[in-house]
Short mmCIF file of C-alpha atoms in Angstrom, two decimals:
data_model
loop_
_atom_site.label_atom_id
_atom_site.label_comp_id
_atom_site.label_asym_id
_atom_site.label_seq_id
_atom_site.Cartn_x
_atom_site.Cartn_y
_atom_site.Cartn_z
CA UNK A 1 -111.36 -45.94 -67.17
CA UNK A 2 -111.29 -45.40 -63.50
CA UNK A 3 -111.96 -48.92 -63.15
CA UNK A 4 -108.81 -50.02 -64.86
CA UNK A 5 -106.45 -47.30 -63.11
CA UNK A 6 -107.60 -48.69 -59.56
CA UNK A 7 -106.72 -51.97 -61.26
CA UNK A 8 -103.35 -51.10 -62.24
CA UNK A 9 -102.81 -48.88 -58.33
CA UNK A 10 -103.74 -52.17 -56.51
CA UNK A 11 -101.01 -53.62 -54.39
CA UNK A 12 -99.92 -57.06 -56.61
CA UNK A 13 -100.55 -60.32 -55.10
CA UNK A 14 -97.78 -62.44 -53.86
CA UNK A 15 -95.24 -59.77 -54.09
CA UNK A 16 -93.90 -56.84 -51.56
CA UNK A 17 -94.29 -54.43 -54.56
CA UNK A 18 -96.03 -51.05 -53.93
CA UNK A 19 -98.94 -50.01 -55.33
CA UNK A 20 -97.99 -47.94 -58.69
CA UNK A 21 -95.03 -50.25 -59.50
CA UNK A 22 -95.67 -52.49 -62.40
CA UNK A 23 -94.24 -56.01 -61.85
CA UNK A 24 -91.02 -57.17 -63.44
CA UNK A 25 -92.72 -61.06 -64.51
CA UNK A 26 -96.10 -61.47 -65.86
CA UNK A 27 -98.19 -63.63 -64.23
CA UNK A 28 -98.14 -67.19 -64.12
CA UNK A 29 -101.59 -67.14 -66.22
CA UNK A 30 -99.46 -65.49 -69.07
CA UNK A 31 -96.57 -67.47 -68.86
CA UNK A 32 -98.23 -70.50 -71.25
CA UNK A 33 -96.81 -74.13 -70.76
CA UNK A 34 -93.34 -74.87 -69.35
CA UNK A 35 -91.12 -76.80 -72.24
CA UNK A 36 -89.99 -79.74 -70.32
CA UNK A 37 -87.60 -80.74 -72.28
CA UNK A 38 -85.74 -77.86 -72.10
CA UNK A 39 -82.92 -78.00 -68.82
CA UNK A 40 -83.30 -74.72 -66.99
CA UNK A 41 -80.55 -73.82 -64.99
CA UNK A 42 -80.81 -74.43 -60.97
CA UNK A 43 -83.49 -71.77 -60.11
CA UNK A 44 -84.88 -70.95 -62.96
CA UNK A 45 -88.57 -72.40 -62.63
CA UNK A 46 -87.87 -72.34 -58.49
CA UNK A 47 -88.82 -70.08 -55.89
CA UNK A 48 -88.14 -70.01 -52.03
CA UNK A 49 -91.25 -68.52 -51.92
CA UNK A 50 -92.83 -70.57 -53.22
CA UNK A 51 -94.30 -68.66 -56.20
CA UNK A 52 -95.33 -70.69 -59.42
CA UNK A 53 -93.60 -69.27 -62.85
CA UNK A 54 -90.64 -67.06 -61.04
CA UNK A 55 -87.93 -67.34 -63.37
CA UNK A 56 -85.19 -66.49 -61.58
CA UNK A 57 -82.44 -63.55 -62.39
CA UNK A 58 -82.83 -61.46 -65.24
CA UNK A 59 -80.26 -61.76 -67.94
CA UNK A 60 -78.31 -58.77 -66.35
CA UNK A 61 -78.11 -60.25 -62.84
CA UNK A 62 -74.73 -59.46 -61.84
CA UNK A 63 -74.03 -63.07 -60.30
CA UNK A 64 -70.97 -65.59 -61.10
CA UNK A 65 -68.68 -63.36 -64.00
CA UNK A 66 -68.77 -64.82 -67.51
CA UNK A 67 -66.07 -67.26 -68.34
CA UNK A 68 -65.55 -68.70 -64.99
CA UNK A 69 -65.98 -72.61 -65.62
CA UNK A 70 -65.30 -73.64 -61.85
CA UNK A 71 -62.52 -75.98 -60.51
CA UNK A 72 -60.50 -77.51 -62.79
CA UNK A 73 -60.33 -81.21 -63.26
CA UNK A 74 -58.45 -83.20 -61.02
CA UNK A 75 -58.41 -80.15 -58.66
CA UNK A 76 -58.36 -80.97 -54.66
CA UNK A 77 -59.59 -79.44 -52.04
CA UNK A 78 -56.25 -77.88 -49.83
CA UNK A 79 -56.96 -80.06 -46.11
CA UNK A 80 -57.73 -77.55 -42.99
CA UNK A 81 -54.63 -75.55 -42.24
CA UNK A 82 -53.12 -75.78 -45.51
CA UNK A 83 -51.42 -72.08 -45.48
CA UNK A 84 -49.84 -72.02 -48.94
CA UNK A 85 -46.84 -73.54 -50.72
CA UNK A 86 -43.22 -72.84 -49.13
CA UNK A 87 -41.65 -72.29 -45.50
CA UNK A 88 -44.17 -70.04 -43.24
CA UNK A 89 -42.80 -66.28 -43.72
CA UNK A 90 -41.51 -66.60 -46.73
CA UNK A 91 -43.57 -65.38 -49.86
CA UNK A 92 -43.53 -67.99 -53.22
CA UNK A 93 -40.58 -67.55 -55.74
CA UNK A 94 -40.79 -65.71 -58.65
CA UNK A 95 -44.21 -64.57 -57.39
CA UNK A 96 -44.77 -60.39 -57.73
CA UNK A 97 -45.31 -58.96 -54.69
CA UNK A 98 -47.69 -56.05 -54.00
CA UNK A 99 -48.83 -53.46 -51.39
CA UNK A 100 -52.34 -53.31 -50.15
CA UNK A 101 -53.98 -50.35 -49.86
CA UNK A 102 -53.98 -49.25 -46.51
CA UNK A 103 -51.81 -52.44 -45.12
CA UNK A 104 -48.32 -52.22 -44.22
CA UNK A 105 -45.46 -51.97 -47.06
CA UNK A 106 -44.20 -55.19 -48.65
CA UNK A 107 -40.51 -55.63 -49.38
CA UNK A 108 -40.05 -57.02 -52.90
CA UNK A 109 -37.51 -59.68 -53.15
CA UNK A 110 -34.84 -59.66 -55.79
CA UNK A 111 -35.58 -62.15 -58.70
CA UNK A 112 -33.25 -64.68 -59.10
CA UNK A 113 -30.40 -64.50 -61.48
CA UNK A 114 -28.45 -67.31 -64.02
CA UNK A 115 -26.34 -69.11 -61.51
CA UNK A 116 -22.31 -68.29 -62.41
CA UNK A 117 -19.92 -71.41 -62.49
CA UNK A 118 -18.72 -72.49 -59.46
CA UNK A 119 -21.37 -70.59 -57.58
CA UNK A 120 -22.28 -71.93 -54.26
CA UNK A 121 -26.31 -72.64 -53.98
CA UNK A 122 -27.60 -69.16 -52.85
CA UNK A 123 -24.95 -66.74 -53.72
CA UNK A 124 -26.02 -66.39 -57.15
CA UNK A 125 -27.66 -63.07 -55.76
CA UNK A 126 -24.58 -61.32 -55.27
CA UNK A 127 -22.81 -61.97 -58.34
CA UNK A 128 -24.91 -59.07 -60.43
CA UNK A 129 -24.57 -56.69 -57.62
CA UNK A 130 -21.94 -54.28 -55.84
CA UNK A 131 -23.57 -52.69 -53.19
CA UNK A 132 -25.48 -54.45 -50.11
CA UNK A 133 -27.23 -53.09 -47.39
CA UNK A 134 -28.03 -54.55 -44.11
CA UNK A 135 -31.19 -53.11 -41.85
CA UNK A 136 -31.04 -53.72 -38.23
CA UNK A 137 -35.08 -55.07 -36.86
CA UNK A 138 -36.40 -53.55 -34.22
CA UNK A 139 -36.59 -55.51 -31.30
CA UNK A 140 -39.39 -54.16 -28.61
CA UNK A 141 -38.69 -56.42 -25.73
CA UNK A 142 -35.34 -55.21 -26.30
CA UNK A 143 -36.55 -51.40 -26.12
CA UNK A 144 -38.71 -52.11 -23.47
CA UNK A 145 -37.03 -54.11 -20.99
CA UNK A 146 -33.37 -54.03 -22.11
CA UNK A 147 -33.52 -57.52 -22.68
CA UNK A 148 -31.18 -59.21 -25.06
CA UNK A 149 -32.86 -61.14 -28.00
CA UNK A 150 -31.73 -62.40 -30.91
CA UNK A 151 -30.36 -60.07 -33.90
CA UNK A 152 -32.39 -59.55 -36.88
CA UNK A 153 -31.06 -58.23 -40.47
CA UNK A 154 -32.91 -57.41 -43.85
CA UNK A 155 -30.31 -57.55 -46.44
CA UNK A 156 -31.50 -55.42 -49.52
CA UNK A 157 -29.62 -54.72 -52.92
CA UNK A 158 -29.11 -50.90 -53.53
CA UNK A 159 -32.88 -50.90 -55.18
CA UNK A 160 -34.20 -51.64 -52.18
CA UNK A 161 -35.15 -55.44 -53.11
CA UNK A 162 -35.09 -58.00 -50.66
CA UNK A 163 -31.92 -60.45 -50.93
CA UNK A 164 -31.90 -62.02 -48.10
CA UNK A 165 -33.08 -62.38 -44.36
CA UNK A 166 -30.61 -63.34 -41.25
CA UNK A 167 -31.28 -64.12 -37.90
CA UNK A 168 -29.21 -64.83 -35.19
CA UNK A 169 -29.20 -68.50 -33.22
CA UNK A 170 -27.78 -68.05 -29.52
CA UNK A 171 -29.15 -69.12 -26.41
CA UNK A 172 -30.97 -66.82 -23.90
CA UNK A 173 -28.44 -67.25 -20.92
CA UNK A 174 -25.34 -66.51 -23.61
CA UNK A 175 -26.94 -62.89 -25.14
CA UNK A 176 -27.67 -61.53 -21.49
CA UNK A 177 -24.72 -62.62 -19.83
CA UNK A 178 -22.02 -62.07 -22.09
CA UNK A 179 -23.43 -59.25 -24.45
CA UNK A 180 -21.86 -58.12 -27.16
CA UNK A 181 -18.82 -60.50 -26.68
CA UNK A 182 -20.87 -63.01 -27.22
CA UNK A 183 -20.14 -66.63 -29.58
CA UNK A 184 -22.96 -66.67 -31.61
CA UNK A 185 -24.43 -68.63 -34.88
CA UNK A 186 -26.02 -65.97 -37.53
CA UNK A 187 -27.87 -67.93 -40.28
CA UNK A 188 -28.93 -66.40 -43.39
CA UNK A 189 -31.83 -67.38 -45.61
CA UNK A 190 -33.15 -66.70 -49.13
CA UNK A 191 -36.82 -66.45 -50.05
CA UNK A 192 -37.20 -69.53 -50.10
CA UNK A 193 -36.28 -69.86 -46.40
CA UNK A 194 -33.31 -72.14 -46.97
CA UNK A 195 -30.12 -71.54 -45.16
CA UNK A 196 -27.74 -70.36 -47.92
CA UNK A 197 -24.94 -68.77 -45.60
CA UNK A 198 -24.00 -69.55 -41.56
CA UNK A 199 -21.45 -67.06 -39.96
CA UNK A 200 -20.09 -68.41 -36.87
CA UNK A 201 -18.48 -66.87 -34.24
CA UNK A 202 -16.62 -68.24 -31.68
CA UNK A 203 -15.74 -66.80 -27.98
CA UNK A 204 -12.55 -65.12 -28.26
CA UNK A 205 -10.73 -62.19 -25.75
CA UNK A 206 -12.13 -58.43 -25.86
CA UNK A 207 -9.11 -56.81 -24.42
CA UNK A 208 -7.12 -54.31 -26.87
CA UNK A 209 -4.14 -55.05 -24.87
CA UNK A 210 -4.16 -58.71 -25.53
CA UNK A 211 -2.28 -59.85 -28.97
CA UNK A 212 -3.92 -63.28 -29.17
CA UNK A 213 -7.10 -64.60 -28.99
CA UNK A 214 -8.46 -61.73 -31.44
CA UNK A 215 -11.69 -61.70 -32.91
CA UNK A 216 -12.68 -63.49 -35.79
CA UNK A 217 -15.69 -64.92 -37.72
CA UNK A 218 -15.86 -67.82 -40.09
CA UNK A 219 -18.45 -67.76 -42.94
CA UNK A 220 -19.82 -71.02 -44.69
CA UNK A 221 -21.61 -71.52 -47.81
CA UNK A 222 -23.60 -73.46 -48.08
CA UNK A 223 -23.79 -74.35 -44.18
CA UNK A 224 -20.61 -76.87 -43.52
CA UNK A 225 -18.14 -75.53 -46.48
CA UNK A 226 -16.17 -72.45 -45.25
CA UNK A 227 -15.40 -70.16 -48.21
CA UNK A 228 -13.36 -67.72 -45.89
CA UNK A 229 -12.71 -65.95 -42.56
CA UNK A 230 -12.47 -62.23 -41.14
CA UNK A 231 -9.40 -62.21 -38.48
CA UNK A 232 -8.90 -59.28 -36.12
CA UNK A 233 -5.53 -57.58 -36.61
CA UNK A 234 -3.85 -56.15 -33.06
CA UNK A 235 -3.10 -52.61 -33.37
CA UNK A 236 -3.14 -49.98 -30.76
CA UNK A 237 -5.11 -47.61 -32.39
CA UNK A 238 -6.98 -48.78 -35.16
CA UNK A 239 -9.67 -51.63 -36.04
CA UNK A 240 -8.02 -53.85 -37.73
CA UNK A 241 -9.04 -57.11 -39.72
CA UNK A 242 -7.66 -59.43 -42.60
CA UNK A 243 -9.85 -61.16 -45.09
CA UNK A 244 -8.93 -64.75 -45.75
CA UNK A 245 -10.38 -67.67 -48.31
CA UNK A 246 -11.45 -70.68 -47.45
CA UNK A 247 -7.43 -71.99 -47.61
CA UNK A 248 -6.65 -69.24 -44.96
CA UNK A 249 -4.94 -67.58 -47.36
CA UNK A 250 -4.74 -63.05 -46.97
CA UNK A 251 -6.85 -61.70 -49.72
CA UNK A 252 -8.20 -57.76 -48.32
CA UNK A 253 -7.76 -55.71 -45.31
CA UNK A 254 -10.37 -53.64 -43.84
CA UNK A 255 -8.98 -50.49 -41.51
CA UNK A 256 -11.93 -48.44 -39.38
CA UNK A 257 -11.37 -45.04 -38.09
CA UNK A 258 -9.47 -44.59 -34.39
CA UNK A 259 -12.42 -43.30 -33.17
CA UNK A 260 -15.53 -45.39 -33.82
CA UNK A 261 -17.98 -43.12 -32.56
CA UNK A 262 -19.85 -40.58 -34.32
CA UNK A 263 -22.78 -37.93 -34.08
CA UNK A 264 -24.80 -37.39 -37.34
CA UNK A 265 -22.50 -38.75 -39.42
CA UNK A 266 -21.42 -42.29 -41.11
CA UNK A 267 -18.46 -44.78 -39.88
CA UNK A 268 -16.83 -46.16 -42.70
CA UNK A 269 -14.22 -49.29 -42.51
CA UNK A 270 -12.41 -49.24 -45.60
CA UNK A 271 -11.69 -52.06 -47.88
CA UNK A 272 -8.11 -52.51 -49.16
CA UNK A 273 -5.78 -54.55 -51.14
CA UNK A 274 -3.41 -56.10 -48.96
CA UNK A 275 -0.72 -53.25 -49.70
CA UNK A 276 -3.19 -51.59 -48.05
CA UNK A 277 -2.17 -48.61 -50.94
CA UNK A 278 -5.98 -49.27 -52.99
CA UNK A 279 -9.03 -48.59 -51.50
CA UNK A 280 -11.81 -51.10 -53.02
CA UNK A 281 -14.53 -50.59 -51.04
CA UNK A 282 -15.81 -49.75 -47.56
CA UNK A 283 -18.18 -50.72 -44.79
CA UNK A 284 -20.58 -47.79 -44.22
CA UNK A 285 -22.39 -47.91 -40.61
CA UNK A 286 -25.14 -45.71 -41.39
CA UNK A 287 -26.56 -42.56 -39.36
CA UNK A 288 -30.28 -43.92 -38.75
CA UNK A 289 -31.51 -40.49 -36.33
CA UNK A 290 -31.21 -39.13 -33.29
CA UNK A 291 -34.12 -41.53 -31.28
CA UNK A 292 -33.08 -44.51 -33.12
CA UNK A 293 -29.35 -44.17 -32.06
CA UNK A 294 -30.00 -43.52 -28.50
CA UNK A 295 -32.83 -45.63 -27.85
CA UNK A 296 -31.79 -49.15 -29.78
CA UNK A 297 -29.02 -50.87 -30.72
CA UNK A 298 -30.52 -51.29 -34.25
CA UNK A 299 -27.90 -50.21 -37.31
CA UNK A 300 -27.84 -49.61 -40.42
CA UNK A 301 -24.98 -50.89 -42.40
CA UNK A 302 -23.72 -50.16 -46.39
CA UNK A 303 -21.28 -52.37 -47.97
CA UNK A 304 -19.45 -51.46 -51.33
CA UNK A 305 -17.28 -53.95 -53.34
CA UNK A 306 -16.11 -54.16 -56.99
CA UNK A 307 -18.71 -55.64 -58.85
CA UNK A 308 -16.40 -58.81 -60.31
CA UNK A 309 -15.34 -59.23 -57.05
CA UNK A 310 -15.78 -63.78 -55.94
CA UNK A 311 -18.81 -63.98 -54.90
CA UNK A 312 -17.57 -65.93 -52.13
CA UNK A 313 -15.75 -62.69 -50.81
CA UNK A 314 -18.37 -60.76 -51.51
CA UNK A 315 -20.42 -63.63 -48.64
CA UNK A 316 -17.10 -63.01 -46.62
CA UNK A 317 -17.80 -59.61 -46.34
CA UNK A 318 -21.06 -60.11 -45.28
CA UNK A 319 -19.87 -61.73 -42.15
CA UNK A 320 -17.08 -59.08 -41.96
CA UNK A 321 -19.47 -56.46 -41.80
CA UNK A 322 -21.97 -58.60 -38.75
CA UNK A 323 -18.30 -58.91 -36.83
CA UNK A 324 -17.99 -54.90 -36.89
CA UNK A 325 -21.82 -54.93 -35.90
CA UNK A 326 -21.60 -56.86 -32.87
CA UNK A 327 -17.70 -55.67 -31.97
CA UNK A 328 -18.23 -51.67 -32.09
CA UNK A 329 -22.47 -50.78 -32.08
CA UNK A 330 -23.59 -53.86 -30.71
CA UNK A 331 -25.25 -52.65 -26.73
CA UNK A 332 -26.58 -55.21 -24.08
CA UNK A 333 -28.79 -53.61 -21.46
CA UNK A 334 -28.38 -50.05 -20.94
CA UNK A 335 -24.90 -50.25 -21.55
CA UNK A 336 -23.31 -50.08 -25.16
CA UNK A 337 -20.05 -52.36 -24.98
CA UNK A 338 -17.01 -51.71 -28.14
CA UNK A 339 -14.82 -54.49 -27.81
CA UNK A 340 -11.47 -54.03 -29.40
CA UNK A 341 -10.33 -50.51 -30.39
CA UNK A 342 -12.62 -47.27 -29.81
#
């Protein structure tokens, strides 16, 4: 009896085992004949160390997951520096975006709707909503230095979803020399990265005293087809501006307060039938905090239209609302410049 428990305490050959610890295989003396002509799968009659009879991972060896049956066929490898389908930036249509835990916050973008009649490519978005709102990027060269780069805009539907993304195209020597006078080209893009709107604005006289050579921006869609313009209105007092279609003919008036300055409070420029006797919607620029107003020139902008409004106005007012941007909030250097009325 004591012969067989020293037996059994004995360290096990050919294994790191302890003594006491009864081995998971039997031996290879136990094992009886290896069936040829059955096809074991790649390890099970090999060992890297070499050991006769291993057998590889038990049955509840949590390796490769049941079901998987590999790459399809016909599947290709992606070649070295493939980084996905679509334009770099921009996530995959119709793909569901989610946040990581612990990673920074994802913006969702808004799913794409049935395409009206007569729709420009793009604008679809804006047919099956009535509010937009525009958020201002953070520039920290700007912060840092005071020098000028080029405008960045989210613009979100009132959920919060992600309609489209703008950037603005103007030359270094043009934003630090002219500042917020400045011509410049804004181009908007979907998800898909593809330039659905371009607002262009051209150089035009900053003076309040001066009836010509107002402001105004034209707005395209798709890039090349104008579907309308924003013309500054002289008035002595009060902002001013006309909304035309793409045959220059009046369709809305927006009026802005005589004094476009406020502390802890919105700036709205209402929307009005050309009577000017209806209100139909405004352009809110949005209170964003104490540090954020003082330190950068990024806004916050609301715009409100009747839902069945064209949805080529409803474009037009985007570029209505980036002409009040750069005219009134818009600050180069240090200094914050308000062309026209303030």
């Amino acid at each position: 009896m004591d012969k067989q428990n020293a037996q059994m305490n004995a360290p096990h050959p050919g294994t790191n085992l302890p003594a006491g610890y009864p081995p998971q295989y039997p031996p290879a003396a136990f094992q009886g004949e290896i069936n040829h002509s059955f096809s074991p799968r790649v390890g099970d009659y090999y060992s890297k160390a070499g050991h006769p009879g291993y057998l590889g991972p038990q049955a509840a060896y949590p390796g490769t997951q049941a079901g998987y049956s590999g790459p399809q066929p016909g599947y290709s490898v992606p070649p070295p520096g493939y980084s996905g389908a679509g334009p770099v930036g921009f996530p995959v249509q119709h793909q569901p975006v989610y946040n990581q835990p612990g990673g920074p916050a994802v913006v969702p973008w808004m799913p794409a709707p049935p395409v009206p009649p007569n729709c420009p490519p793009g604008l679809e978005y804006l047919s099956q909503i009535d509010q937009i709102l525009i958020h201002q990027q953070i520039e920290i060269l700007e912060v840092l230095t005071s020098f000028e780069t080029n405008n960045r805009y989210e613009i979100k539907n009132s959920l919060g979803q992600r309609i489209y993304f703008a950037t603005e195209d103007t030359d270094c020597c043009t934003r630090n020399c002219l500042g917020s006078s400045r011509p410049f080209t804004l181009r908007i893009l979907d998800n898909m990265g593809l330039e659905v709107i371009t607002l262009e604005r051209p150089l035009r006289c900053v003076s309040c005293c001066c009836p010509c050579c107002l402001q105004e921006i034209e707005i395209q869609a798709p890039p090349g087809v104008p579907v309308g313009y924003v013309i500054q209105n002289w008035h002595p007092c009060l902002p001013k501006f006309t909304v035309q279609n793409e045959r220059r003919e009046d369709v809305l008036k927006i009026t802005g307060p005589c004094l476009v300055c406020s502390c802890c409070a919105d700036i709205d420029f209402e929307i009005k039938s050309l009577d000017e006797e209806n209100v139909v919607g405004k352009i809110s620029k949005q209170w964003t905090g104490l540090v954020r107003e003082a330190f950068t020139d990024a806004d916050n902008f609301g715009i409100q239209f009747p839902l069945d409004l064209d949805v080529k106005m409803k474009a037009v007012m985007l570029g209505a609302c980036f002409l009040i941007d750069f005219m009134f909030f818009e600050r180069s250097g240090n200094r914050e410049q308000r062309a026209g009325v303030w």
